Amino acid sequence: MARLLDRLHGALTRHVPLQLPACLHRIRERGVGQLRRGQGWLLDYLYAGYWQARAFLRPVAEQELLSYSDAQAAPVLLIPGIWETWQFLLPVARHLHQAGHPVHAVSGIGYNRGTVPQMSRLVSDYLAEHDLNGVVIVAHSKGGLIGKHAMSASPHPERIAKMVAISTPFSGSVYARFAPIRSLRAFSPRNAGLLQLAANLAVNSRITSIYSSFDPHIPGGSQLQGAQNIKLETMGHFRLLNDPRLLEAVREQVAAPVPEETYLGVERPEQPE
């Protein structure tokens, strides 16, 4: 289609007034942009299908990522998105593990079908059970909502230092209203639980939100007020997870110190010795 538009543009510029080619150029650019977005959407779903199949056929034991080579590296806790296991985040997990971080996963979350408060309680229980402090949450999509809930409304928020959220619908998604499944409708911008979570700004300064230039699931974007927002040129909701730019951005944000004042009254977690 892009080639056809180029030919049309060339033909018309020879026979129409000069002001029209600019208009046609905008039409061409719009058409090319739509093609790229369509391609990005397709590749995004192919990526998701591959990693879902891989997690089922070639699962990785959680214990493989718990060891660490840097005693000063903060512990990382993974929280996947809806209908994802933690192994969907395996590219990110391995990158952080190679950087020296012990990487934890809450097996009880499973495919993350429960509500945000339910999953947040599992996260809090895991942190207490393993006596983890100074934890950095790395989350994808719905996992970022769970992480923010754990930072602000769970029994042990003081154990969490900060969060790096990837492709998280902090303000919901307009598509969620039309979803036939209740668990997806919970991401509607009008959802009471989502609105309540969004209204809590106290922990936003300890959150980094990383998102793509085009997310087919979150057309409104993943910007979060008061947080550090990082937009990458990658297209997609899922494919971003294996992008080298994303992996490096996550590593940098996980390793960055948390200023004392950003705890906003919450007892600062003990840092690993």
PDB file of C-alpha atoms in Angstrom:
ATOM      1  CA  MET A   1       0.000   0.000   0.000  1.00  0.00           C
ATOM      2  CA  ALA A   2       2.882   2.369   0.779  1.00  0.00           C
ATOM      3  CA  ARG A   3       4.269   1.834  -2.757  1.00  0.00           C
ATOM      4  CA  LEU A   4       0.829   2.453  -4.237  1.00  0.00           C
ATOM      5  CA  LEU A   5       0.492   5.678  -2.295  1.00  0.00           C
ATOM      6  CA  ASP A   6       3.935   6.747  -3.509  1.00  0.00           C
ATOM      7  CA  ARG A   7       2.886   6.171  -7.116  1.00  0.00           C
ATOM      8  CA  LEU A   8      -0.378   8.017  -6.579  1.00  0.00           C
ATOM      9  CA  HIS A   9       1.476  10.923  -5.023  1.00  0.00           C
ATOM     10  CA  GLY A  10       3.924  11.090  -7.927  1.00  0.00           C
ATOM     11  CA  ALA A  11       1.188  10.989 -10.533  1.00  0.00           C
ATOM     12  CA  LEU A  12      -0.946  13.634  -8.900  1.00  0.00           C
ATOM     13  CA  THR A  13       1.885  16.090  -8.337  1.00  0.00           C
ATOM     14  CA  ARG A  14       2.260  16.398 -12.088  1.00  0.00           C
ATOM     15  CA  HIS A  15      -1.355  17.383 -12.670  1.00  0.00           C
ATOM     16  CA  VAL A  16      -2.721  19.198  -9.620  1.00  0.00           C
ATOM     17  CA  PRO A  17      -1.976  22.555  -7.983  1.00  0.00           C
ATOM     18  CA  LEU A  18       1.054  22.739  -5.725  1.00  0.00           C
ATOM     19  CA  GLN A  19      -0.899  22.860  -2.457  1.00  0.00           C
ATOM     20  CA  LEU A  20      -2.264  19.304  -2.850  1.00  0.00           C
ATOM     21  CA  PRO A  21       0.928  17.218  -2.672  1.00  0.00           C
ATOM     22  CA  ALA A  22       1.426  18.193   0.960  1.00  0.00           C
ATOM     23  CA  CYS A  23      -2.064  16.926   1.714  1.00  0.00           C
ATOM     24  CA  LEU A  24      -1.384  13.701  -0.143  1.00  0.00           C
ATOM     25  CA  HIS A  25       1.911  13.371   1.677  1.00  0.00           C
ATOM     26  CA  ARG A  26       0.039  13.452   4.982  1.00  0.00           C
ATOM     27  CA  ILE A  27      -2.357  10.783   3.700  1.00  0.00           C
ATOM     28  CA  ARG A  28       0.582   8.644   2.650  1.00  0.00           C
ATOM     29  CA  GLU A  29       2.272   9.036   6.026  1.00  0.00           C
ATOM     30  CA  ARG A  30      -0.964   8.127   7.763  1.00  0.00           C
ATOM     31  CA  GLY A  31      -1.305   5.006   5.629  1.00  0.00           C
ATOM     32  CA  VAL A  32       2.276   3.940   6.277  1.00  0.00           C
ATOM     33  CA  GLY A  33       1.780   4.552  10.001  1.00  0.00           C
ATOM     34  CA  GLN A  34      -1.314   2.374  10.046  1.00  0.00           C
ATOM     35  CA  LEU A  35       0.535  -0.398   8.233  1.00  0.00           C
ATOM     36  CA  ARG A  36       3.362  -0.243  10.746  1.00  0.00           C
ATOM     37  CA  ARG A  37       0.923  -0.371  13.626  1.00  0.00           C
ATOM     38  CA  GLY A  38      -0.843  -3.326  12.083  1.00  0.00           C
ATOM     39  CA  GLN A  39       2.466  -5.103  11.666  1.00  0.00           C
ATOM     40  CA  GLY A  40       3.416  -4.235  15.238  1.00  0.00           C
ATOM     41  CA  TRP A  41       0.089  -5.611  16.494  1.00  0.00           C
ATOM     42  CA  LEU A  42       0.612  -8.907  14.625  1.00  0.00           C
ATOM     43  CA  LEU A  43       4.193  -9.320  15.845  1.00  0.00           C
ATOM     44  CA  ASP A  44       3.047  -8.512  19.369  1.00  0.00           C
ATOM     45  CA  TYR A  45       0.563 -11.395  19.414  1.00  0.00           C
ATOM     46  CA  LEU A  46       3.039 -13.775  17.802  1.00  0.00           C
ATOM     47  CA  TYR A  47       5.507 -12.892  20.544  1.00  0.00           C
ATOM     48  CA  ALA A  48       2.898 -13.455  23.255  1.00  0.00           C
ATOM     49  CA  GLY A  49       1.927 -16.813  21.782  1.00  0.00           C
ATOM     50  CA  TYR A  50       5.543 -17.942  21.634  1.00  0.00           C
ATOM     51  CA  TRP A  51       6.254 -17.108  25.263  1.00  0.00           C
ATOM     52  CA  GLN A  52       3.002 -18.619  26.491  1.00  0.00           C
ATOM     53  CA  ALA A  53       3.891 -21.869  24.716  1.00  0.00           C
ATOM     54  CA  ARG A  54       7.477 -21.752  25.939  1.00  0.00           C
ATOM     55  CA  ALA A  55       6.409 -21.245  29.550  1.00  0.00           C
ATOM     56  CA  PHE A  56       4.188 -24.318  29.268  1.00  0.00           C
ATOM     57  CA  LEU A  57       6.585 -26.573  27.365  1.00  0.00           C
ATOM     58  CA  ARG A  58       9.926 -25.442  28.821  1.00  0.00           C
ATOM     59  CA  PRO A  59       9.281 -24.097  32.322  1.00  0.00           C
ATOM     60  CA  VAL A  60      12.152 -22.680  34.335  1.00  0.00           C
ATOM     61  CA  ALA A  61      12.470 -23.458  38.043  1.00  0.00           C
ATOM     62  CA  GLU A  62      12.160 -20.375  40.237  1.00  0.00           C
ATOM     63  CA  GLN A  63      15.220 -21.429  42.243  1.00  0.00           C
ATOM     64  CA  GLU A  64      17.472 -20.916  39.202  1.00  0.00           C
ATOM     65  CA  LEU A  65      17.204 -17.142  39.571  1.00  0.00           C
ATOM     66  CA  LEU A  66      17.438 -16.800  43.356  1.00  0.00           C
ATOM     67  CA  SER A  67      21.228 -16.908  43.570  1.00  0.00           C
ATOM     68  CA  TYR A  68      23.104 -13.636  43.233  1.00  0.00           C
ATOM     69  CA  SER A  69      26.649 -12.557  42.470  1.00  0.00           C
ATOM     70  CA  ASP A  70      26.448  -9.069  43.965  1.00  0.00           C
ATOM     71  CA  ALA A  71      25.715  -8.859  47.679  1.00  0.00           C
ATOM     72  CA  GLN A  72      24.736  -5.193  47.267  1.00  0.00           C
ATOM     73  CA  ALA A  73      22.195  -5.903  44.536  1.00  0.00           C
ATOM     74  CA  ALA A  74      18.589  -5.398  45.611  1.00  0.00           C
ATOM     75  CA  PRO A  75      16.216  -8.360  45.515  1.00  0.00           C
ATOM     76  CA  VAL A  76      13.758  -8.235  42.624  1.00  0.00           C
ATOM     77  CA  LEU A  77      10.198  -9.540  42.707  1.00  0.00           C
ATOM     78  CA  LEU A  78       8.453 -10.292  39.410  1.00  0.00           C
ATOM     79  CA  ILE A  79       4.719  -9.724  38.929  1.00  0.00           C
ATOM     80  CA  PRO A  80       3.309 -10.792  35.542  1.00  0.00           C
ATOM     81  CA  GLY A  81       0.249  -9.470  33.736  1.00  0.00           C
ATOM     82  CA  ILE A  82      -3.168 -11.049  33.490  1.00  0.00           C
ATOM     83  CA  TRP A  83      -3.162 -14.615  32.104  1.00  0.00           C
ATOM     84  CA  GLU A  84       0.636 -14.625  32.277  1.00  0.00           C
ATOM     85  CA  THR A  85       2.942 -16.624  34.504  1.00  0.00           C
ATOM     86  CA  TRP A  86       6.116 -15.075  35.856  1.00  0.00           C
ATOM     87  CA  GLN A  87       8.020 -16.881  33.079  1.00  0.00           C
ATOM     88  CA  PHE A  88       6.549 -14.417  30.596  1.00  0.00           C
ATOM     89  CA  LEU A  89       9.072 -12.030  32.168  1.00  0.00           C
ATOM     90  CA  LEU A  90      11.974 -14.447  31.722  1.00  0.00           C
ATOM     91  CA  PRO A  91      14.033 -12.179  29.397  1.00  0.00           C
ATOM     92  CA  VAL A  92      13.870  -9.407  31.999  1.00  0.00           C
ATOM     93  CA  ALA A  93      14.495 -11.840  34.864  1.00  0.00           C
ATOM     94  CA  ARG A  94      17.608 -13.311  33.278  1.00  0.00           C
ATOM     95  CA  HIS A  95      18.990  -9.884  32.438  1.00  0.00           C
ATOM     96  CA  LEU A  96      18.623  -8.765  36.052  1.00  0.00           C
ATOM     97  CA  HIS A  97      19.989 -12.046  37.385  1.00  0.00           C
ATOM     98  CA  GLN A  98      23.077 -11.669  35.208  1.00  0.00           C
ATOM     99  CA  ALA A  99      23.507  -8.202  36.719  1.00  0.00           C
ATOM    100  CA  GLY A 100      23.731  -9.806  40.165  1.00  0.00           C
ATOM    101  CA  HIS A 101      20.180  -9.495  41.485  1.00  0.00           C
ATOM    102  CA  PRO A 102      18.354 -12.367  43.171  1.00  0.00           C
ATOM    103  CA  VAL A 103      15.053 -12.636  41.292  1.00  0.00           C
ATOM    104  CA  HIS A 104      11.925 -13.857  43.076  1.00  0.00           C
ATOM    105  CA  ALA A 105       8.569 -14.996  41.715  1.00  0.00           C
ATOM    106  CA  VAL A 106       5.343 -15.673  43.603  1.00  0.00           C
ATOM    107  CA  SER A 107       4.223 -19.062  42.317  1.00  0.00           C
ATOM    108  CA  GLY A 108       0.805 -18.628  43.960  1.00  0.00           C
ATOM    109  CA  ILE A 109      -0.058 -15.888  41.467  1.00  0.00           C
ATOM    110  CA  GLY A 110      -0.147 -18.508  38.721  1.00  0.00           C
ATOM    111  CA  TYR A 111      -1.753 -17.026  35.616  1.00  0.00           C
ATOM    112  CA  ASN A 112      -2.777 -13.922  37.561  1.00  0.00           C
ATOM    113  CA  ARG A 113      -6.532 -14.390  37.267  1.00  0.00           C
ATOM    114  CA  GLY A 114      -7.437 -12.967  40.689  1.00  0.00           C
ATOM    115  CA  THR A 115      -8.313  -9.400  41.599  1.00  0.00           C
ATOM    116  CA  VAL A 116      -5.646  -6.793  42.211  1.00  0.00           C
ATOM    117  CA  PRO A 117      -6.151  -6.825  46.029  1.00  0.00           C
ATOM    118  CA  GLN A 118      -6.048 -10.640  46.105  1.00  0.00           C
ATOM    119  CA  MET A 119      -2.796 -10.801  44.154  1.00  0.00           C
ATOM    120  CA  SER A 120      -1.355  -7.926  46.189  1.00  0.00           C
ATOM    121  CA  ARG A 121      -1.947  -9.927  49.367  1.00  0.00           C
ATOM    122  CA  LEU A 122      -0.029 -12.870  47.886  1.00  0.00           C
ATOM    123  CA  VAL A 123       2.876 -10.536  47.152  1.00  0.00           C
ATOM    124  CA  SER A 124       2.829  -9.140  50.674  1.00  0.00           C
ATOM    125  CA  ASP A 125       2.670 -12.617  52.205  1.00  0.00           C
ATOM    126  CA  TYR A 126       5.621 -13.757  50.081  1.00  0.00           C
ATOM    127  CA  LEU A 127       7.760 -10.806  51.201  1.00  0.00           C
ATOM    128  CA  ALA A 128       6.984 -11.509  54.850  1.00  0.00           C
ATOM    129  CA  GLU A 129       7.486 -15.262  54.533  1.00  0.00           C
ATOM    130  CA  HIS A 130      10.937 -14.814  52.977  1.00  0.00           C
ATOM    131  CA  ASP A 131      11.789 -11.763  55.114  1.00  0.00           C
ATOM    132  CA  LEU A 132      12.659  -9.637  52.090  1.00  0.00           C
ATOM    133  CA  ASN A 133      13.396  -5.927  52.465  1.00  0.00           C
ATOM    134  CA  GLY A 134      14.453  -3.215  50.048  1.00  0.00           C
ATOM    135  CA  VAL A 135      12.643  -5.106  47.299  1.00  0.00           C
ATOM    136  CA  VAL A 136      12.291  -3.748  43.779  1.00  0.00           C
ATOM    137  CA  ILE A 137       9.156  -4.934  42.008  1.00  0.00           C
ATOM    138  CA  VAL A 138       9.426  -5.458  38.260  1.00  0.00           C
ATOM    139  CA  ALA A 139       5.962  -5.867  36.794  1.00  0.00           C
ATOM    140  CA  HIS A 140       4.192  -6.172  33.469  1.00  0.00           C
ATOM    141  CA  SER A 141       0.745  -4.785  32.637  1.00  0.00           C
ATOM    142  CA  LYS A 142      -1.740  -5.738  35.403  1.00  0.00           C
ATOM    143  CA  GLY A 143       1.280  -6.621  37.527  1.00  0.00           C
ATOM    144  CA  GLY A 144       2.051  -2.912  37.843  1.00  0.00           C
ATOM    145  CA  LEU A 145      -1.377  -2.291  39.379  1.00  0.00           C
ATOM    146  CA  ILE A 146      -0.764  -5.135  41.822  1.00  0.00           C
ATOM    147  CA  GLY A 147       2.647  -3.697  42.629  1.00  0.00           C
ATOM    148  CA  LYS A 148       1.269  -0.230  43.320  1.00  0.00           C
ATOM    149  CA  HIS A 149      -1.426  -1.731  45.535  1.00  0.00           C
ATOM    150  CA  ALA A 150       1.240  -3.676  47.444  1.00  0.00           C
ATOM    151  CA  MET A 151       3.249  -0.465  47.886  1.00  0.00           C
ATOM    152  CA  SER A 152       0.311   1.508  49.230  1.00  0.00           C
ATOM    153  CA  ALA A 153      -2.387  -0.738  50.701  1.00  0.00           C
ATOM    154  CA  SER A 154      -0.830  -4.061  51.689  1.00  0.00           C
ATOM    155  CA  PRO A 155       0.161  -5.278  55.178  1.00  0.00           C
ATOM    156  CA  HIS A 156       3.898  -4.835  54.448  1.00  0.00           C
ATOM    157  CA  PRO A 157       4.454  -1.805  52.181  1.00  0.00           C
ATOM    158  CA  GLU A 158       7.674  -0.932  54.026  1.00  0.00           C
ATOM    159  CA  ARG A 159       9.389  -3.956  52.494  1.00  0.00           C
ATOM    160  CA  ILE A 160       9.126  -2.511  48.970  1.00  0.00           C
ATOM    161  CA  ALA A 161      11.657   0.098  47.901  1.00  0.00           C
ATOM    162  CA  LYS A 162      10.278   0.905  44.461  1.00  0.00           C
ATOM    163  CA  MET A 163       8.763  -0.527  41.295  1.00  0.00           C
ATOM    164  CA  VAL A 164       9.566  -0.637  37.604  1.00  0.00           C
ATOM    165  CA  ALA A 165       6.297  -1.150  35.716  1.00  0.00           C
ATOM    166  CA  ILE A 166       6.181  -2.134  32.047  1.00  0.00           C
ATOM    167  CA  SER A 167       3.115  -1.457  29.875  1.00  0.00           C
ATOM    168  CA  THR A 168       0.844  -0.924  32.881  1.00  0.00           C
ATOM    169  CA  PRO A 169      -2.647   0.600  32.404  1.00  0.00           C
ATOM    170  CA  PHE A 170      -2.463   2.945  35.390  1.00  0.00           C
ATOM    171  CA  SER A 171      -5.409   4.924  33.995  1.00  0.00           C
ATOM    172  CA  GLY A 172      -7.133   1.892  32.522  1.00  0.00           C
ATOM    173  CA  SER A 173      -7.935   1.126  28.900  1.00  0.00           C
ATOM    174  CA  VAL A 174     -10.966   2.351  26.967  1.00  0.00           C
ATOM    175  CA  TYR A 175     -11.201  -1.068  25.323  1.00  0.00           C
ATOM    176  CA  ALA A 176     -11.836  -2.776  28.660  1.00  0.00           C
ATOM    177  CA  ARG A 177     -15.436  -1.560  28.829  1.00  0.00           C
ATOM    178  CA  PHE A 178     -16.336  -3.720  25.859  1.00  0.00           C
ATOM    179  CA  ALA A 179     -14.588  -6.877  27.061  1.00  0.00           C
ATOM    180  CA  PRO A 180     -16.862  -9.920  27.468  1.00  0.00           C
ATOM    181  CA  ILE A 181     -14.865 -11.134  30.467  1.00  0.00           C
ATOM    182  CA  ARG A 182     -15.232  -9.548  33.901  1.00  0.00           C
ATOM    183  CA  SER A 183     -11.531  -9.779  34.717  1.00  0.00           C
ATOM    184  CA  LEU A 184     -10.788  -7.604  31.675  1.00  0.00           C
ATOM    185  CA  ARG A 185     -13.576  -5.109  32.385  1.00  0.00           C
ATOM    186  CA  ALA A 186     -11.786  -4.379  35.659  1.00  0.00           C
ATOM    187  CA  PHE A 187      -9.323  -2.324  33.589  1.00  0.00           C
ATOM    188  CA  SER A 188     -12.010   0.137  32.524  1.00  0.00           C
ATOM    189  CA  PRO A 189     -11.107   3.768  33.333  1.00  0.00           C
ATOM    190  CA  ARG A 190     -14.408   3.906  35.260  1.00  0.00           C
ATOM    191  CA  ASN A 191     -13.647   0.927  37.501  1.00  0.00           C
ATOM    192  CA  ALA A 192     -13.946   1.976  41.155  1.00  0.00           C
ATOM    193  CA  GLY A 193     -10.912   0.006  42.301  1.00  0.00           C
ATOM    194  CA  LEU A 194      -8.756   1.413  39.517  1.00  0.00           C
ATOM    195  CA  LEU A 195      -9.905   4.962  40.257  1.00  0.00           C
ATOM    196  CA  GLN A 196      -9.111   4.514  43.942  1.00  0.00           C
ATOM    197  CA  LEU A 197      -5.646   3.201  43.124  1.00  0.00           C
ATOM    198  CA  ALA A 198      -5.019   6.058  40.684  1.00  0.00           C
ATOM    199  CA  ALA A 199      -6.046   8.617  43.304  1.00  0.00           C
ATOM    200  CA  ASN A 200      -3.286   7.416  45.625  1.00  0.00           C
ATOM    201  CA  LEU A 201      -0.300   9.514  44.553  1.00  0.00           C
ATOM    202  CA  ALA A 202       1.896   8.913  47.586  1.00  0.00           C
ATOM    203  CA  VAL A 203       3.991   6.112  46.085  1.00  0.00           C
ATOM    204  CA  ASN A 204       4.144   7.369  42.492  1.00  0.00           C
ATOM    205  CA  SER A 205       7.541   8.989  42.977  1.00  0.00           C
ATOM    206  CA  ARG A 206       8.987   5.523  43.623  1.00  0.00           C
ATOM    207  CA  ILE A 207       7.581   4.107  40.396  1.00  0.00           C
ATOM    208  CA  THR A 208       9.147   4.071  36.954  1.00  0.00           C
ATOM    209  CA  SER A 209       6.672   3.455  34.142  1.00  0.00           C
ATOM    210  CA  ILE A 210       8.171   2.170  30.881  1.00  0.00           C
ATOM    211  CA  TYR A 211       5.975   1.806  27.828  1.00  0.00           C
ATOM    212  CA  SER A 212       6.066   1.570  24.038  1.00  0.00           C
ATOM    213  CA  SER A 213       5.301   4.189  21.409  1.00  0.00           C
ATOM    214  CA  PHE A 214       2.218   2.194  20.397  1.00  0.00           C
ATOM    215  CA  ASP A 215       0.387  -0.184  22.708  1.00  0.00           C
ATOM    216  CA  PRO A 216      -2.665  -1.801  21.070  1.00  0.00           C
ATOM    217  CA  HIS A 217      -4.133  -2.645  24.478  1.00  0.00           C
ATOM    218  CA  ILE A 218      -3.588   0.718  26.169  1.00  0.00           C
ATOM    219  CA  PRO A 219      -4.304   3.451  23.593  1.00  0.00           C
ATOM    220  CA  GLY A 220      -4.205   6.115  26.294  1.00  0.00           C
ATOM    221  CA  GLY A 221      -0.664   5.208  27.272  1.00  0.00           C
ATOM    222  CA  SER A 222       0.947   4.235  30.566  1.00  0.00           C
ATOM    223  CA  GLN A 223       2.025   7.637  31.838  1.00  0.00           C
ATOM    224  CA  LEU A 224       1.769   7.974  35.605  1.00  0.00           C
ATOM    225  CA  GLN A 225       1.559  11.308  37.375  1.00  0.00           C
ATOM    226  CA  GLY A 226       4.551  11.931  39.623  1.00  0.00           C
ATOM    227  CA  ALA A 227       6.447   8.881  38.373  1.00  0.00           C
ATOM    228  CA  GLN A 228       9.431   8.653  36.078  1.00  0.00           C
ATOM    229  CA  ASN A 229       7.954   7.931  32.659  1.00  0.00           C
ATOM    230  CA  ILE A 230      10.069   6.377  29.903  1.00  0.00           C
ATOM    231  CA  LYS A 231       8.713   5.873  26.382  1.00  0.00           C
ATOM    232  CA  LEU A 232      10.547   3.507  24.026  1.00  0.00           C
ATOM    233  CA  GLU A 233      10.114   3.398  20.259  1.00  0.00           C
ATOM    234  CA  THR A 234       9.227  -0.301  20.259  1.00  0.00           C
ATOM    235  CA  MET A 235       5.635  -1.087  19.262  1.00  0.00           C
ATOM    236  CA  GLY A 236       3.490  -3.488  21.237  1.00  0.00           C
ATOM    237  CA  HIS A 237       2.275  -4.492  24.670  1.00  0.00           C
ATOM    238  CA  PHE A 238       4.217  -7.761  24.954  1.00  0.00           C
ATOM    239  CA  ARG A 239       7.148  -7.546  22.533  1.00  0.00           C
ATOM    240  CA  LEU A 240       8.627  -4.725  24.559  1.00  0.00           C
ATOM    241  CA  LEU A 241       9.669  -7.280  27.192  1.00  0.00           C
ATOM    242  CA  ASN A 242      12.532  -8.610  25.055  1.00  0.00           C
ATOM    243  CA  ASP A 243      13.712  -5.334  23.569  1.00  0.00           C
ATOM    244  CA  PRO A 244      17.393  -4.593  24.426  1.00  0.00           C
ATOM    245  CA  ARG A 245      16.484  -0.975  25.186  1.00  0.00           C
ATOM    246  CA  LEU A 246      13.844  -2.126  27.652  1.00  0.00           C
ATOM    247  CA  LEU A 247      16.179  -4.608  29.320  1.00  0.00           C
ATOM    248  CA  GLU A 248      18.839  -1.963  29.827  1.00  0.00           C
ATOM    249  CA  ALA A 249      16.336   0.636  31.041  1.00  0.00           C
ATOM    250  CA  VAL A 250      14.953  -1.820  33.598  1.00  0.00           C
ATOM    251  CA  ARG A 251      18.448  -2.717  34.811  1.00  0.00           C
ATOM    252  CA  GLU A 252      19.344   0.952  35.252  1.00  0.00           C
ATOM    253  CA  GLN A 253      16.125   1.783  37.085  1.00  0.00           C
ATOM    254  CA  VAL A 254      16.383  -1.241  39.378  1.00  0.00           C
ATOM    255  CA  ALA A 255      19.956  -0.304  40.316  1.00  0.00           C
ATOM    256  CA  ALA A 256      19.232   3.404  40.855  1.00  0.00           C
ATOM    257  CA  PRO A 257      19.082   4.510  44.516  1.00  0.00           C
ATOM    258  CA  VAL A 258      15.819   5.604  46.100  1.00  0.00           C
ATOM    259  CA  PRO A 259      16.033   9.078  47.709  1.00  0.00           C
ATOM    260  CA  GLU A 260      15.148   9.069  51.401  1.00  0.00           C
ATOM    261  CA  GLU A 261      12.434  11.692  51.026  1.00  0.00           C
ATOM    262  CA  THR A 262      10.442   9.668  48.501  1.00  0.00           C
ATOM    263  CA  TYR A 263       9.258   7.247  51.165  1.00  0.00           C
ATOM    264  CA  LEU A 264       6.704   9.877  52.233  1.00  0.00           C
ATOM    265  CA  GLY A 265       6.189   8.717  55.773  1.00  0.00           C
ATOM    266  CA  VAL A 266       6.539   4.988  55.129  1.00  0.00           C
ATOM    267  CA  GLU A 267       9.351   3.389  57.087  1.00  0.00           C
ATOM    268  CA  ARG A 268      12.320   3.006  54.763  1.00  0.00           C
ATOM    269  CA  PRO A 269      13.133  -0.652  54.037  1.00  0.00           C
ATOM    270  CA  GLU A 270      16.433  -2.033  55.238  1.00  0.00           C
ATOM    271  CA  GLN A 271      18.974  -2.200  52.436  1.00  0.00           C
ATOM    272  CA  PRO A 272      20.841  -5.476  51.781  1.00  0.00           C
ATOM    273  CA  GLU A 273      24.272  -5.569  53.387  1.00  0.00           C
TER     274      GLU A 273
END
